[in-house]
PDB file of C-alpha atoms in Angstrom:
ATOM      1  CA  UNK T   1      69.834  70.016  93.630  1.00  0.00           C
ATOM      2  CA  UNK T   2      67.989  68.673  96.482  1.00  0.00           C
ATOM      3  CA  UNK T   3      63.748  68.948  96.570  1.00  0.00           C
ATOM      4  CA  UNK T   4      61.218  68.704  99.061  1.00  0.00           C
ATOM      5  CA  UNK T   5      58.570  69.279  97.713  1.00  0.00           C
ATOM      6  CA  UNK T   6      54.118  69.379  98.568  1.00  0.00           C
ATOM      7  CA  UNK T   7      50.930  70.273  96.442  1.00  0.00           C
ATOM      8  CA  UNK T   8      49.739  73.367  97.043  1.00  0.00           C
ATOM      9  CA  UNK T   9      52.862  74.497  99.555  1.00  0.00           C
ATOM     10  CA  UNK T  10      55.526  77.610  99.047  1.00  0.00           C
ATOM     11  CA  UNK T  11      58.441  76.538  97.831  1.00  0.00           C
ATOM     12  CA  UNK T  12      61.767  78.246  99.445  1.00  0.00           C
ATOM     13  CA  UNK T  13      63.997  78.688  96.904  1.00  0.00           C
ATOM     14  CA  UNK T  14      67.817  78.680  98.349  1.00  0.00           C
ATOM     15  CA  UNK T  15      71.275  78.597  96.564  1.00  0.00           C
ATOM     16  CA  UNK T  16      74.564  77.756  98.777  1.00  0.00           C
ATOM     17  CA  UNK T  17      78.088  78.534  97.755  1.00  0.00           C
ATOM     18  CA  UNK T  18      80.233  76.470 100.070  1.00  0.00           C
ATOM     19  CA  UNK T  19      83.366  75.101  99.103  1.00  0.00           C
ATOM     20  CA  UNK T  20      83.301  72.369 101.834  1.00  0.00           C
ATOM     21  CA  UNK T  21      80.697  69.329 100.858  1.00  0.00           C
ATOM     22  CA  UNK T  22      80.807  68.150 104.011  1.00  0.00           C
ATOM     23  CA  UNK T  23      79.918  71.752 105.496  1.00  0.00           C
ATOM     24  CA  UNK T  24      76.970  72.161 102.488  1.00  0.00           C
ATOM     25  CA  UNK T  25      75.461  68.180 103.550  1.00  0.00           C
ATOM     26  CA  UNK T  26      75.473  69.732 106.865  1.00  0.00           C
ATOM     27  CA  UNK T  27      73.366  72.424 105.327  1.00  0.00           C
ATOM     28  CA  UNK T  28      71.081  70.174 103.779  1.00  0.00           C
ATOM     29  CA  UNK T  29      70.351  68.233 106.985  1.00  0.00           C
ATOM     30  CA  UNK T  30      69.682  71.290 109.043  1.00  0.00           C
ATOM     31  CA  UNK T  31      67.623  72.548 106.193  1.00  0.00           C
ATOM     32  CA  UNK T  32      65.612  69.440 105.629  1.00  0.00           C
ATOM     33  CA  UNK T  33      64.712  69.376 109.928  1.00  0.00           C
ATOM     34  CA  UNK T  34      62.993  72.760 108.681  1.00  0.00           C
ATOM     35  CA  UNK T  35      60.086  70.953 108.323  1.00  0.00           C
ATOM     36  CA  UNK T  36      59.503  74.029 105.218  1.00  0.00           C
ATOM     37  CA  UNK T  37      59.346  73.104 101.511  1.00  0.00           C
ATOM     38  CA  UNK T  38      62.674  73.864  99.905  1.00  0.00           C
ATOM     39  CA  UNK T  39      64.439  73.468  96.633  1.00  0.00           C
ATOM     40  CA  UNK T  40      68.275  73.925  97.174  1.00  0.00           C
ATOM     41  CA  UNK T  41      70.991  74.626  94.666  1.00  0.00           C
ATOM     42  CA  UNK T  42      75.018  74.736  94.772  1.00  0.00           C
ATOM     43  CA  UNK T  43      76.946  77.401  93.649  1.00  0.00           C
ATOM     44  CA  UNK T  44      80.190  77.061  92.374  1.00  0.00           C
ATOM     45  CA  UNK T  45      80.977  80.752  91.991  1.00  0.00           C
ATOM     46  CA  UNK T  46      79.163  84.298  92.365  1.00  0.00           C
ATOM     47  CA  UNK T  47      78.599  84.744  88.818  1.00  0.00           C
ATOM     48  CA  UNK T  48      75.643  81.943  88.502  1.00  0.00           C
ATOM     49  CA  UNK T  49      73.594  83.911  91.101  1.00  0.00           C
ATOM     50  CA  UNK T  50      71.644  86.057  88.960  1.00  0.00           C
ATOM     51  CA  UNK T  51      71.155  83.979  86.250  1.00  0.00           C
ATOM     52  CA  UNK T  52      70.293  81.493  88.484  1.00  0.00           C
ATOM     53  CA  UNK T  53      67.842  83.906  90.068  1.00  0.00           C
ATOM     54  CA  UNK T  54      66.373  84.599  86.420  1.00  0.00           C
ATOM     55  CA  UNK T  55      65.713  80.982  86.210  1.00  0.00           C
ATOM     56  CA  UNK T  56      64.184  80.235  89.582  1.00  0.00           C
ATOM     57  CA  UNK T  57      63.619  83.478  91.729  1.00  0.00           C
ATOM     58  CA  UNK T  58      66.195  82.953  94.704  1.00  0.00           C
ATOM     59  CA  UNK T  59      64.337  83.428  98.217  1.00  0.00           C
ATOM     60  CA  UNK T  60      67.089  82.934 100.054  1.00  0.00           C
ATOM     61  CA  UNK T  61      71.400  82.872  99.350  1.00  0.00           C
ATOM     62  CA  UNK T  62      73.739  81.300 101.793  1.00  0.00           C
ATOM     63  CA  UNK T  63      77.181  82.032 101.486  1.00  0.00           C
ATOM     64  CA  UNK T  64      80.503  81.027 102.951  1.00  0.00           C
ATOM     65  CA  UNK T  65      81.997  84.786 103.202  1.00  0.00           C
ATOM     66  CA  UNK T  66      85.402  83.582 102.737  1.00  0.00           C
ATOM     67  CA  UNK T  67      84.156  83.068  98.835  1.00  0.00           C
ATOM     68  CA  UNK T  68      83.394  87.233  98.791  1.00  0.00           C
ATOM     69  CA  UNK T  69      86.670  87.942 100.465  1.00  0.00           C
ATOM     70  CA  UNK T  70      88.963  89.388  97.542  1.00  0.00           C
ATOM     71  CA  UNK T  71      85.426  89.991  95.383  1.00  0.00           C
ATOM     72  CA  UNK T  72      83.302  92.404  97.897  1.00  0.00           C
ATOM     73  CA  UNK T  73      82.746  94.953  94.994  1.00  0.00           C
ATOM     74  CA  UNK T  74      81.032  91.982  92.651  1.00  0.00           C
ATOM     75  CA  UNK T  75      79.014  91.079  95.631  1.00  0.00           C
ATOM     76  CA  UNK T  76      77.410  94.254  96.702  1.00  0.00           C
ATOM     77  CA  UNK T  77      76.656  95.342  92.833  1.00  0.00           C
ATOM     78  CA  UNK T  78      74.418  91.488  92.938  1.00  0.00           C
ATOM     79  CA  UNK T  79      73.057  92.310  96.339  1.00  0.00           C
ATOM     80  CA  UNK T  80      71.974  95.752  95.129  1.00  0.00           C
ATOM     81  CA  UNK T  81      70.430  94.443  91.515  1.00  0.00           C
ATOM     82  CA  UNK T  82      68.605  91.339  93.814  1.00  0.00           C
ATOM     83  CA  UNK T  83      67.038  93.751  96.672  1.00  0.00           C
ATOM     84  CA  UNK T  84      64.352  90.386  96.911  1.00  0.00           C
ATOM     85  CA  UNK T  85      67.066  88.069  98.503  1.00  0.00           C
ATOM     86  CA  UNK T  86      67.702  87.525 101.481  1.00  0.00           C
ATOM     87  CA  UNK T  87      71.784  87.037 101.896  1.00  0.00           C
ATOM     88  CA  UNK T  88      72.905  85.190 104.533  1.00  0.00           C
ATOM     89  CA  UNK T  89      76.293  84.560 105.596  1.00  0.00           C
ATOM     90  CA  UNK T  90      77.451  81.018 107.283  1.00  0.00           C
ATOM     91  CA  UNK T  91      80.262  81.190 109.426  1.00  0.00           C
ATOM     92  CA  UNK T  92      83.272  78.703 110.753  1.00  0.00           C
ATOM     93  CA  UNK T  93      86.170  80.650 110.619  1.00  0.00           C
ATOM     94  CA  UNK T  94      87.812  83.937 111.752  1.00  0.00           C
ATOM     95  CA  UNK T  95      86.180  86.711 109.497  1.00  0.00           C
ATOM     96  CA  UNK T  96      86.788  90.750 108.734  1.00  0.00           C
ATOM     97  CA  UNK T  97      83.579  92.398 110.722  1.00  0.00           C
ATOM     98  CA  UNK T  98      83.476  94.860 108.124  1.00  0.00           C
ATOM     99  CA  UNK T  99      82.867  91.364 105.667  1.00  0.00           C
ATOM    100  CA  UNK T 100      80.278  90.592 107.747  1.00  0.00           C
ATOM    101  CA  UNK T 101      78.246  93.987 107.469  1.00  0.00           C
ATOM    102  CA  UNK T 102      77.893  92.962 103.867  1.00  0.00           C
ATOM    103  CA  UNK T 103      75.336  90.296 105.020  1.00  0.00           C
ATOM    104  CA  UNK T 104      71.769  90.527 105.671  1.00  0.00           C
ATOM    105  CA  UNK T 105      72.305  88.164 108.412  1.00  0.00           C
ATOM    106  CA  UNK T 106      74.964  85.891 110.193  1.00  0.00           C
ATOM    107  CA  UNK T 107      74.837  82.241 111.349  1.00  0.00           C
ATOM    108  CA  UNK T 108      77.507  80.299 112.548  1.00  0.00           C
ATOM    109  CA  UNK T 109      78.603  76.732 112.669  1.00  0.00           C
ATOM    110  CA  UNK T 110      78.393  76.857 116.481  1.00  0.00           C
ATOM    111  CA  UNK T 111      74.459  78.193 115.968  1.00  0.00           C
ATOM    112  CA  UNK T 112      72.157  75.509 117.474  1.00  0.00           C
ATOM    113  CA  UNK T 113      70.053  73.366 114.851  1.00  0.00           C
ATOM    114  CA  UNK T 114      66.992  75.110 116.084  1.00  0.00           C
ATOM    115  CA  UNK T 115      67.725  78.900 115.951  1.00  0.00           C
ATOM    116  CA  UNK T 116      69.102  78.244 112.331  1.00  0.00           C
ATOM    117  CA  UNK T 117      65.346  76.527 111.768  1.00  0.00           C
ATOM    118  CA  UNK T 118      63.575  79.004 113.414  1.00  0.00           C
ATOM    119  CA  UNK T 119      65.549  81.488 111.014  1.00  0.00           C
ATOM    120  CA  UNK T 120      64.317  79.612 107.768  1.00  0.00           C
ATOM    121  CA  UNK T 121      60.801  79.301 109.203  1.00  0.00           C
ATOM    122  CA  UNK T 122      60.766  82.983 109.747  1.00  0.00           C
ATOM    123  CA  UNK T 123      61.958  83.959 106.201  1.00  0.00           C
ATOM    124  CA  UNK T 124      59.003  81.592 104.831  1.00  0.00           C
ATOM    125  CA  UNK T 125      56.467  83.315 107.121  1.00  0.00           C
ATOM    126  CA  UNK T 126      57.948  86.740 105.564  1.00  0.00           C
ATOM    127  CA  UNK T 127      57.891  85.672 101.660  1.00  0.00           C
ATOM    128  CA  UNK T 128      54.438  84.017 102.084  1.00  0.00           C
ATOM    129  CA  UNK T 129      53.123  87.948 103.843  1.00  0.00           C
ATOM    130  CA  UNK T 130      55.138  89.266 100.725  1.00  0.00           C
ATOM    131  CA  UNK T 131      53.263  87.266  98.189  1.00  0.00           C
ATOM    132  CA  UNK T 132      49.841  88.427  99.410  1.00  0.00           C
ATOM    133  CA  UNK T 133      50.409  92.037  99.477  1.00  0.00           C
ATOM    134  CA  UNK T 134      51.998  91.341  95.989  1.00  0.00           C
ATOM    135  CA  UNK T 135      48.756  90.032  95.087  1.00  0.00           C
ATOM    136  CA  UNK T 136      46.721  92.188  96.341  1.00  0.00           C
ATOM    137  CA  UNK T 137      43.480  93.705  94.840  1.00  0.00           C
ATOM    138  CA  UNK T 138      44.096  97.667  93.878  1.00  0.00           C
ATOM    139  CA  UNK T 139      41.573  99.886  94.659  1.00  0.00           C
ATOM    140  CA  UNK T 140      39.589 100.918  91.780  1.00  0.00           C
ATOM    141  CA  UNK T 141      39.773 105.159  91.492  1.00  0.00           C
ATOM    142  CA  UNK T 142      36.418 105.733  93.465  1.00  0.00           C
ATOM    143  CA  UNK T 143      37.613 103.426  95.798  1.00  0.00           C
ATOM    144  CA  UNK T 144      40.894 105.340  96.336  1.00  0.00           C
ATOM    145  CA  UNK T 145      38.421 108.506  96.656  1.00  0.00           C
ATOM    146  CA  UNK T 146      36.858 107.151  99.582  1.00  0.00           C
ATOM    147  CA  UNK T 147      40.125 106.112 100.890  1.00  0.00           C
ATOM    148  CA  UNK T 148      41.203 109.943 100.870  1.00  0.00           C
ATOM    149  CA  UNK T 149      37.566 110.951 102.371  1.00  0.00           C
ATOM    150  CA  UNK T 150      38.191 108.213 105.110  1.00  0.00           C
ATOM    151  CA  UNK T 151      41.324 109.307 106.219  1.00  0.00           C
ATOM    152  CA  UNK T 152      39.877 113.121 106.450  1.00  0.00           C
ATOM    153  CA  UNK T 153      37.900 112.180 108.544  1.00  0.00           C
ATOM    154  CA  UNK T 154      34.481 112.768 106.792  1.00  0.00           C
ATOM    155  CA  UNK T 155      31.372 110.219 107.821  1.00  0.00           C
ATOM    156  CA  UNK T 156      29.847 108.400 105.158  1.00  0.00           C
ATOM    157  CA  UNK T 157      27.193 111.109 104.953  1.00  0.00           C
ATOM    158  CA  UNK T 158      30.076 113.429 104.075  1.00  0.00           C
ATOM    159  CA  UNK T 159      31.999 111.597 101.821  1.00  0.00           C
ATOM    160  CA  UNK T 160      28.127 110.611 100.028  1.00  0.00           C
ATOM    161  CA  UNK T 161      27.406 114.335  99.685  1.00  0.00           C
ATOM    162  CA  UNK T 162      31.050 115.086  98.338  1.00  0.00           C
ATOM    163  CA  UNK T 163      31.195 112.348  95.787  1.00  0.00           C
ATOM    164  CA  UNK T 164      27.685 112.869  94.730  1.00  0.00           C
ATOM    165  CA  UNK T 165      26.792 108.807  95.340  1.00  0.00           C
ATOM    166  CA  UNK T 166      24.598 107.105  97.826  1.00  0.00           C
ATOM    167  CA  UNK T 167      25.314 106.491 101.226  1.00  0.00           C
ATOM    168  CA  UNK T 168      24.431 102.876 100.705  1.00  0.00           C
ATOM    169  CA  UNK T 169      27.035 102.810  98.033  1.00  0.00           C
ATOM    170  CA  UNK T 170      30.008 104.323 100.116  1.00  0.00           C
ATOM    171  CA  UNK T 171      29.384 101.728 102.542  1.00  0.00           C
ATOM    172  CA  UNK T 172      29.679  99.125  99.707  1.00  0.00           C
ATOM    173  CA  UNK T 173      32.953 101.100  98.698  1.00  0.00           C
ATOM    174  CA  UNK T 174      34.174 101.026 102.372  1.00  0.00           C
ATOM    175  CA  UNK T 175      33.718  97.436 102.634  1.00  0.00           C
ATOM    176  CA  UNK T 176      35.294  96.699  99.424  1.00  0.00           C
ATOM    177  CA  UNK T 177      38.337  98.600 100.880  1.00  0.00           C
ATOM    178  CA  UNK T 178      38.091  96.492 103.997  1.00  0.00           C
ATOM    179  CA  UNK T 179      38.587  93.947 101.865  1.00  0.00           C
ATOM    180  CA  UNK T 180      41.065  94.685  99.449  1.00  0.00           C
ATOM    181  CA  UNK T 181      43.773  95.752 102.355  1.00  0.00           C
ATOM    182  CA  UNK T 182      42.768  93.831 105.125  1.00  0.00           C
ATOM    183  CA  UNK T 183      42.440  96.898 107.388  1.00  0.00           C
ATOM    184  CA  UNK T 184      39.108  98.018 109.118  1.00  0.00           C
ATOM    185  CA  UNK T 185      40.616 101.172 111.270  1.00  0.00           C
ATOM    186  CA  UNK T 186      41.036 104.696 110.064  1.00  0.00           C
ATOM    187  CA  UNK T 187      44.550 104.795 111.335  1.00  0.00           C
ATOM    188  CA  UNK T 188      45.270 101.809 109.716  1.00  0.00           C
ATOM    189  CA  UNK T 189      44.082 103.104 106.506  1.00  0.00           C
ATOM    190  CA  UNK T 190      45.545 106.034 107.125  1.00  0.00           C
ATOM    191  CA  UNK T 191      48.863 104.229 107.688  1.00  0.00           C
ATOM    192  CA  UNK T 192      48.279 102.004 104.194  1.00  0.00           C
ATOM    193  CA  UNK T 193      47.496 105.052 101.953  1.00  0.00           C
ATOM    194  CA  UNK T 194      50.718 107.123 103.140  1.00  0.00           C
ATOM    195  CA  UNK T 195      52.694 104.109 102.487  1.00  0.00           C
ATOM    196  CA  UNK T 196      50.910 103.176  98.853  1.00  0.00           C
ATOM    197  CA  UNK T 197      51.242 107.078  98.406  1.00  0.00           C
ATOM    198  CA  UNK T 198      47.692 107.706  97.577  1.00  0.00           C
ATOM    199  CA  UNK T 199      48.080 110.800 100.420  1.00  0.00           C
ATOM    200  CA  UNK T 200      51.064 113.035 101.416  1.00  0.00           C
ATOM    201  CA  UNK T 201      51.990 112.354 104.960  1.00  0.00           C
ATOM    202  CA  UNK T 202      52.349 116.723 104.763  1.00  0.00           C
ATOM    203  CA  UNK T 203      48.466 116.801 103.516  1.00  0.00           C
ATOM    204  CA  UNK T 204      47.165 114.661 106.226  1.00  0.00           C
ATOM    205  CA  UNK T 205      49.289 116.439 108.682  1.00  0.00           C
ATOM    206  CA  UNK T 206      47.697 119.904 107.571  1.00  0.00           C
TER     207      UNK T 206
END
């Protein structure tokens, strides 16, 4: 196991199971020009990914596919019990497409330094989003009741009439929601409480 490693930084968590150690030090240099904060492991077989995710909550799986080739029903059950990993597969040989399609995503040995980089950085940008909407605020119920007023459409007059409670204090609810979500806009509200399922898509529609 490699580390890089920072106070205060997200770690990338990333297992590799590549037969070749030349191909996986290859790996670890490209990885380590990421200029991201990694901790890498080795795989030896398919069967130490989940309880290797137990132990350190995979981000990120890089496989040779040739290791999946005669084992593509094992591999799909672990891709569909880890739906948080991303599974990447790395590529220097001839390989079935339909092998491919079992990936999340496809680099090759022939794939500049850079774009397989910019790929890492990307994933770190998307796990780091992830980890603040996972730790995100809920709304408290009134709160979600103002949502639903918002989203009809009512004025704060409206939604202080309906509720029976102050105007002053729906604007003290509205900014609390402001600042729960991170959204100002009725359509984006709108947009966050069909997706959280506070509304129906069919009652806002109506």
């Amino acid at each position: 196991m490699r580390t890089k490693n920072r106070l205060n930084k997200r770690i990338l968590n990333i297992a590799v199971l590549e037969p070749s150690q030349i191909i996986f030090e290859g790996l670890t240099n490209i990885l380590s020009k990421s200029g991201c904060y990694f901790k890498l492991f080795r795989l030896d077989s398919l069967a130490e990914i989940e309880n290797l995710y137990k132990a350190e909550k995979l981000n990120l799986v890089i496989i040779n596919p040739t290791q999946i080739q005669n084992r593509t029903r094992e591999f799909t059950s672990i891709k569909k019990n880890l739906t948080e990993i991303a599974w990447v597969g790395f590529v220097y040989t001839f390989i079935d497409n339909h092998l491919l399609s079992l990936f999340d995503k496809i680099i090759h040995i022939t794939d500049s330094q850079e774009s397989i980089v910019d790929f890492i950085c990307r994933l770190v940008k998307e796990e780091h989003h992830s980890s603040q909407l996972n730790e995100q605020e809920p709304l408290t119920d009134r709160e979600t009741e103002v949502l639903k007023s918002i989203v009809a459409g009512l004025s704060n007059k409206e939604i202080a009439d309906k509720l029976f409670i102050s105007i002053h204090t729906v604007i003290s609810h509205r900014k609390n929601i402001s600042q729960k979500t991170g959204i100002k806009s009725q359509a984006g509200l709108t947009i966050y409480a069909i997706s959280n399922k506070i509304i129906q898509i069919e009652d806002y529609q109506s």
